[in-house]
Every structure is written in C-alpha cells, then in structure tokens.
CSV table of C-alpha atoms in Angstrom, one decimal:
chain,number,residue,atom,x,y,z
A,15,UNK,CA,0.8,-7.8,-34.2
A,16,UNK,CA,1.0,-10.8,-32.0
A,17,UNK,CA,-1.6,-10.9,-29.1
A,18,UNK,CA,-0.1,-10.8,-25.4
A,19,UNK,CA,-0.9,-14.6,-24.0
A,20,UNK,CA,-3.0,-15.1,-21.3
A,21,UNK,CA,-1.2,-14.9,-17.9
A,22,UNK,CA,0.5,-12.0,-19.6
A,23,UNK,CA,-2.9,-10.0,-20.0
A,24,UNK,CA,-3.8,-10.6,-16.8
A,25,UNK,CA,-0.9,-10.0,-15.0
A,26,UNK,CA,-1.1,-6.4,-17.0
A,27,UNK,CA,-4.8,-6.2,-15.7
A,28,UNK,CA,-3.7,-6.8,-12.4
A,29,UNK,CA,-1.0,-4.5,-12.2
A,30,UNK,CA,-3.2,-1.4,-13.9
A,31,UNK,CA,-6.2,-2.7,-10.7
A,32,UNK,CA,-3.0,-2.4,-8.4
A,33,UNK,CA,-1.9,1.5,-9.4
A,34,UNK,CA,-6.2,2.1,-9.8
A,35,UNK,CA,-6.4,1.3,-5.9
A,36,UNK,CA,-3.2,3.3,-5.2
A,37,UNK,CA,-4.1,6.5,-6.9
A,38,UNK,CA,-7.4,6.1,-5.1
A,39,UNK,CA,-6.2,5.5,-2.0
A,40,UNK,CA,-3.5,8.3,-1.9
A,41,UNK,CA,-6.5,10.6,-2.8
A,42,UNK,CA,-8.4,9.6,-0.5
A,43,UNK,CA,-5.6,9.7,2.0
A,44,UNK,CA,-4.5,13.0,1.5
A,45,UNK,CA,-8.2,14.3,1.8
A,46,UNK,CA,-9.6,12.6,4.5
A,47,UNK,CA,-6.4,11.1,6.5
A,48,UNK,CA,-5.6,7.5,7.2
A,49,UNK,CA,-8.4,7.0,10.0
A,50,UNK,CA,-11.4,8.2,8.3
A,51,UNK,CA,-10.5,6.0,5.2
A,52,UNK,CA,-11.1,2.0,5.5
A,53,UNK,CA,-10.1,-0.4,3.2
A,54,UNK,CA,-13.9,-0.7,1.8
A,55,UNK,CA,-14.5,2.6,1.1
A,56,UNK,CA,-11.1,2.8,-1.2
A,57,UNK,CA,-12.6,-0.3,-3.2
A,58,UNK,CA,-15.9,0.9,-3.7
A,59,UNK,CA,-14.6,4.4,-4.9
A,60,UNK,CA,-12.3,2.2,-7.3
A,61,UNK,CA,-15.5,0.2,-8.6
A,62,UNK,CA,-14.2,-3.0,-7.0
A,63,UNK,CA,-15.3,-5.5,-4.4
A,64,UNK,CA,-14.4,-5.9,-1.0
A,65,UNK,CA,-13.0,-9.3,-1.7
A,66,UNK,CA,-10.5,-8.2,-4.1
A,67,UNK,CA,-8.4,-6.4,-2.0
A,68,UNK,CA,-6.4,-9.0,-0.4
A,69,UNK,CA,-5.5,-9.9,-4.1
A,70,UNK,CA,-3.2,-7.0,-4.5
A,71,UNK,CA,-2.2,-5.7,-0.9
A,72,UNK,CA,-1.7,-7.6,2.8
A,73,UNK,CA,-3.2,-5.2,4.8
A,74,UNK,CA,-4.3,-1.7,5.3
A,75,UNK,CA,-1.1,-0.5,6.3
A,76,UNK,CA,0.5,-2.1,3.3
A,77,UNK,CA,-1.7,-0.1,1.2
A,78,UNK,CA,-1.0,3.0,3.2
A,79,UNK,CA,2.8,2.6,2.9
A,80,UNK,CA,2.4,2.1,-0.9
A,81,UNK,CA,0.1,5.1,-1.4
A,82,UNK,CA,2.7,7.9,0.3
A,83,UNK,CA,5.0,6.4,-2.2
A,84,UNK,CA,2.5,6.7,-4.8
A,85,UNK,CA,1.8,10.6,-3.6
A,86,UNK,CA,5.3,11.5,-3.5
A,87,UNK,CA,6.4,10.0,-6.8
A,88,UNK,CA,3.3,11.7,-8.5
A,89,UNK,CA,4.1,15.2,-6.9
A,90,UNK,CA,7.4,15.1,-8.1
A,91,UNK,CA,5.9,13.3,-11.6
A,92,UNK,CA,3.9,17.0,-11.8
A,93,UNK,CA,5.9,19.0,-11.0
A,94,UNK,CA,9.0,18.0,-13.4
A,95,UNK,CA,6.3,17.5,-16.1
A,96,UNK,CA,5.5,21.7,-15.8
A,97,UNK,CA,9.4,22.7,-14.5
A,98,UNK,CA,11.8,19.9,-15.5
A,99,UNK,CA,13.6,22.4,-17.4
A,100,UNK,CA,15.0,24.9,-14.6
A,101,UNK,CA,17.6,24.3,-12.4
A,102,UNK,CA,19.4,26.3,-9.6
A,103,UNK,CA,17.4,29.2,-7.4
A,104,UNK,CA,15.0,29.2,-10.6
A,105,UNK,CA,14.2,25.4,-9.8
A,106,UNK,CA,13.5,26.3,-5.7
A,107,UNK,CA,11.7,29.4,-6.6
A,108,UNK,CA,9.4,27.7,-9.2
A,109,UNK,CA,8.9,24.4,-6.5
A,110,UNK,CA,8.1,27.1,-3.7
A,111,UNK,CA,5.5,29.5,-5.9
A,112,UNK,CA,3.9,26.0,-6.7
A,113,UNK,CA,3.8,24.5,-3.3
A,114,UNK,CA,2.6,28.3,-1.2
A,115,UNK,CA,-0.2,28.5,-3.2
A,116,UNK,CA,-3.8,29.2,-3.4
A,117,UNK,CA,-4.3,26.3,-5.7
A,118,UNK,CA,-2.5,23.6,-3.2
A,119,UNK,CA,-4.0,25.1,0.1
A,120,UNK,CA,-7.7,24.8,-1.5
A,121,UNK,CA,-6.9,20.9,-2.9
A,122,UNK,CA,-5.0,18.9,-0.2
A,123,UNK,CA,-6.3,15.5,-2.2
A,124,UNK,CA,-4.3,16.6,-4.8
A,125,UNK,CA,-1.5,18.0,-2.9
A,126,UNK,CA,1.6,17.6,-0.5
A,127,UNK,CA,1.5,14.2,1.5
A,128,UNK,CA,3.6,16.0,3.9
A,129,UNK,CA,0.9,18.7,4.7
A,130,UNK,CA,-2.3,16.3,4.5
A,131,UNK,CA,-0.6,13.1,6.6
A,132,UNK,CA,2.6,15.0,8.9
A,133,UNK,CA,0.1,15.5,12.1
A,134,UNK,CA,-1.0,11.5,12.1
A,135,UNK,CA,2.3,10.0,10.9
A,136,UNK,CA,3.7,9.3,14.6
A,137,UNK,CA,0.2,7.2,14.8
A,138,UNK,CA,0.8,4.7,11.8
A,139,UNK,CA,2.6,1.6,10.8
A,140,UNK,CA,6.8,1.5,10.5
A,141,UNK,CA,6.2,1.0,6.8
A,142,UNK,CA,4.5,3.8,6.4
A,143,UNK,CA,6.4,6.2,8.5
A,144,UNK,CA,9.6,4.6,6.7
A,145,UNK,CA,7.7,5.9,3.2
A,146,UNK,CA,6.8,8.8,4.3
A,147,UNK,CA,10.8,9.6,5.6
A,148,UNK,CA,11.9,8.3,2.2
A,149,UNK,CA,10.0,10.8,0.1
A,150,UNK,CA,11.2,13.5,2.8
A,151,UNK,CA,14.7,12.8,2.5
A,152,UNK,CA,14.1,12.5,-1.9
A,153,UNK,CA,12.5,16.2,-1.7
A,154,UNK,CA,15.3,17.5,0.6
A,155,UNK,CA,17.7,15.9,-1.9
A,156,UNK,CA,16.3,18.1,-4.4
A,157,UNK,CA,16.0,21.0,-2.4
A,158,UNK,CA,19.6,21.0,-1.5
A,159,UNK,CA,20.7,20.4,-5.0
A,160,UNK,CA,19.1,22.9,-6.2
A,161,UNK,CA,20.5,25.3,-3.5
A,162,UNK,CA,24.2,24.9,-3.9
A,163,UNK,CA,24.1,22.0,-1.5
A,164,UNK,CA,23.2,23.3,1.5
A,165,UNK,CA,21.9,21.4,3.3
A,166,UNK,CA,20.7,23.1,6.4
A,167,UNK,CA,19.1,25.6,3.9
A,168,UNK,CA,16.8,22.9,2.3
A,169,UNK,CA,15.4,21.5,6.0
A,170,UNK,CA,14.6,25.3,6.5
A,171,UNK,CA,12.9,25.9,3.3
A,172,UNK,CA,11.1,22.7,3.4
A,173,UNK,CA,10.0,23.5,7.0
A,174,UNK,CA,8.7,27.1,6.0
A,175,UNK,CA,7.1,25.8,3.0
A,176,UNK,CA,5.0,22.6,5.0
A,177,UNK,CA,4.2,25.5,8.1
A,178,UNK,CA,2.8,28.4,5.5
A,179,UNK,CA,0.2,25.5,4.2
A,180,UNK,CA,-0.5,23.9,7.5
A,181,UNK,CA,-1.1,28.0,8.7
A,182,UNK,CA,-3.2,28.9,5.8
A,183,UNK,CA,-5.3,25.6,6.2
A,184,UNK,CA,-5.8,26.2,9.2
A,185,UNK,CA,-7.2,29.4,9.7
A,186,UNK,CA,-11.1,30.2,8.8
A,187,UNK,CA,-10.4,33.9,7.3
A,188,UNK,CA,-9.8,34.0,4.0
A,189,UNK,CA,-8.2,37.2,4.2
A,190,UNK,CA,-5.8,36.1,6.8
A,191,UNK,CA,-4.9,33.1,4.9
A,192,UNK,CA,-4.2,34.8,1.9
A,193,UNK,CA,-2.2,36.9,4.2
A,194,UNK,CA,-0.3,34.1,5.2
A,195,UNK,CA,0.6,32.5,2.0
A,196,UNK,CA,1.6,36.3,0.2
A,197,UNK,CA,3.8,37.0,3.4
A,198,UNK,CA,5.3,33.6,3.5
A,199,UNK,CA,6.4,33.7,-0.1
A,200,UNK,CA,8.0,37.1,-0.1
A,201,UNK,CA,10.0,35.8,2.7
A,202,UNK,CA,10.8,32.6,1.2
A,203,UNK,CA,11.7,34.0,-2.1
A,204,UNK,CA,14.4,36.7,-0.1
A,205,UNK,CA,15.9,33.5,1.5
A,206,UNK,CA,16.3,31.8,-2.1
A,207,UNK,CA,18.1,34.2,-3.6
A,208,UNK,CA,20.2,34.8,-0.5
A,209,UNK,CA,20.8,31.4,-1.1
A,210,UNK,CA,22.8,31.2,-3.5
A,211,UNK,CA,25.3,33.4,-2.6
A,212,UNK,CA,26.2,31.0,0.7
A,213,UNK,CA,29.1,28.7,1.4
A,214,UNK,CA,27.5,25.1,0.4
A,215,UNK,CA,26.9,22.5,3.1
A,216,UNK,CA,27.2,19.2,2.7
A,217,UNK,CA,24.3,17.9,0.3
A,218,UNK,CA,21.4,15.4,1.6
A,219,UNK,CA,21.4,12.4,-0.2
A,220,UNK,CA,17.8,11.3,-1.6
C-alpha cells in the first residue's frame, strides 16, 4: 500500500492535534467553565506547548466556540451510538432517563454543555453563544421530532430536563438530590406519554 506523501501526513497530524485540543478543551470546559480554563492549561493537559496553539485556533474564544460544537456533536455521537434504534416517545423517554440521571449529575465533564456552560453563556463571545444556540436548536429538533412535532412540548421538556440537573447539582443533600432527579423523572415521563396523544405543533427546525 502506497504511503500518504508528506504534506498529506501532516496535514492528517494536524487535524488529529486539532480534535486532541478540542476534546480537551470541551472537558475541561464543561468541568471547570470558560473562566477558570486558559488557553495554557488546555495545552499542557493535551501534552502540547504553549506555542502551538495559535497553529490550530485564533484565539481563546475561537477555541471555545469550536469546543460547544465539539460537546454537542459528541452528546448526540453517544447517545445515538446506545439508542439510535428507537424512535417516537421511546426515543424521548430513553434521551430523558439518560440525561435525569445519577450518572450525568455526578460527571458534568462528560455531560450536557447546556447544564455545565447555560449560567456563563450571556458572558462570552458571539461565536460561542451562536454555537451554543445552534446545538440548542439541533436538540430541540430532535425533541420535537420525536414528539409528534410539537414544538412547544420540546422547549418544555428540554427546559424541565436542563432545571432537574441544575437542581440536583446544586443542592449539598444527597438525599434531596436524589429526590429531585426520581420526582423529576416521574413527571417528565407522565408528560411523554401524554405527549403523544396531542395535536402536533409546528416542528423546530435543527
């Protein structure tokens, strides 16, 4: 088999460095938040140089818009790989018993860029606010797909889903945020399959 040239390998080895520092930084990002992570600290956790940033991103808030892409496509990335197969008020309940969960209220780096990044968005750049509405407006597409295109249903949902984390997060008893999360599903998975017996809306476009 032929050998990729030169400027072909490293363009390849540039690219994989560029998704490297993404993955990183959206990591990073969702654990920490945008102003306790600076653009040395995501290169050094990557095993790279300071001076090597600038070779794949402008600024800081380049990087930052790229990354809630980054998180966004790899939630949904996950969560097809595990559920790809249902559809319908199976589809909604699966995405909601995944997202009010134990398992994404104890790991924020690995979780929701919505929950970890929603109370410092109004501080960042237009780039990244403009990412972070795109991925918004993708997972309400789904949402509303998946619930006979209502529309109004899906903002709901999405809104109860986001608050039950942010609650559970929140609080310092465990006992109360278990509470939280077992209380906000039951009610959540009531509203899904009272879903589908509604009149559709008009569906959001991703």
């Amino acid at each position: 088999m032929p050998q990729p040239s030169l400027p072909t390998a490293r363009r390849r080895r540039g690219s994989q460095t560029h998704d490297a520092l993404l993955q990183v930084a959206a990591r990073a990002l969702r654990a920490r938040g945008p102003e306790r992570v600076g653009v040395q600290d995501i290169m050094r956790e990557a095993g790279l140089t300071h001076g090597g940033f600038y070779a794949h991103f402008a600024s800081k808030d380049a990087l930052i818009a790229e990354a809630i892409d980054t998180m966004f496509a790899d939630s949904r990335t996950r969560f097809d790989a595990r559920h790809g197969d249902k559809s319908g008020a199976e589809w909604l309940a699966a995405r909601m018993e995944s997202y009010v969960s134990a398992n994404h209220r104890d790991d924020p780096g690995s979780g929701c860029p919505i929950t970890a990044l929603g109370g410092e968005m109004r501080h960042l750049s237009p780039p990244a606010r403009a990412a972070f509405d795109a991925g918004i407006k993708t997972l309400l597409g789904r949402l509303t797909n998946h619930g006979g295109g209502n529309a109004e249903a899906a903002l709901s949902l999405l809104a109860e889903m986001v608050g039950a984390i942010t609650l559970a997060r929140a609080v310092a008893d465990p006992d109360l945020s278990d509470a939280i999360l077992q209380a906000s599903k039951a009610a959540l998975h009531k509203r899904i399959e009272a879903l589908h017996g509604e009149t559709p809306n008009t569906a959001v476009r991703a």
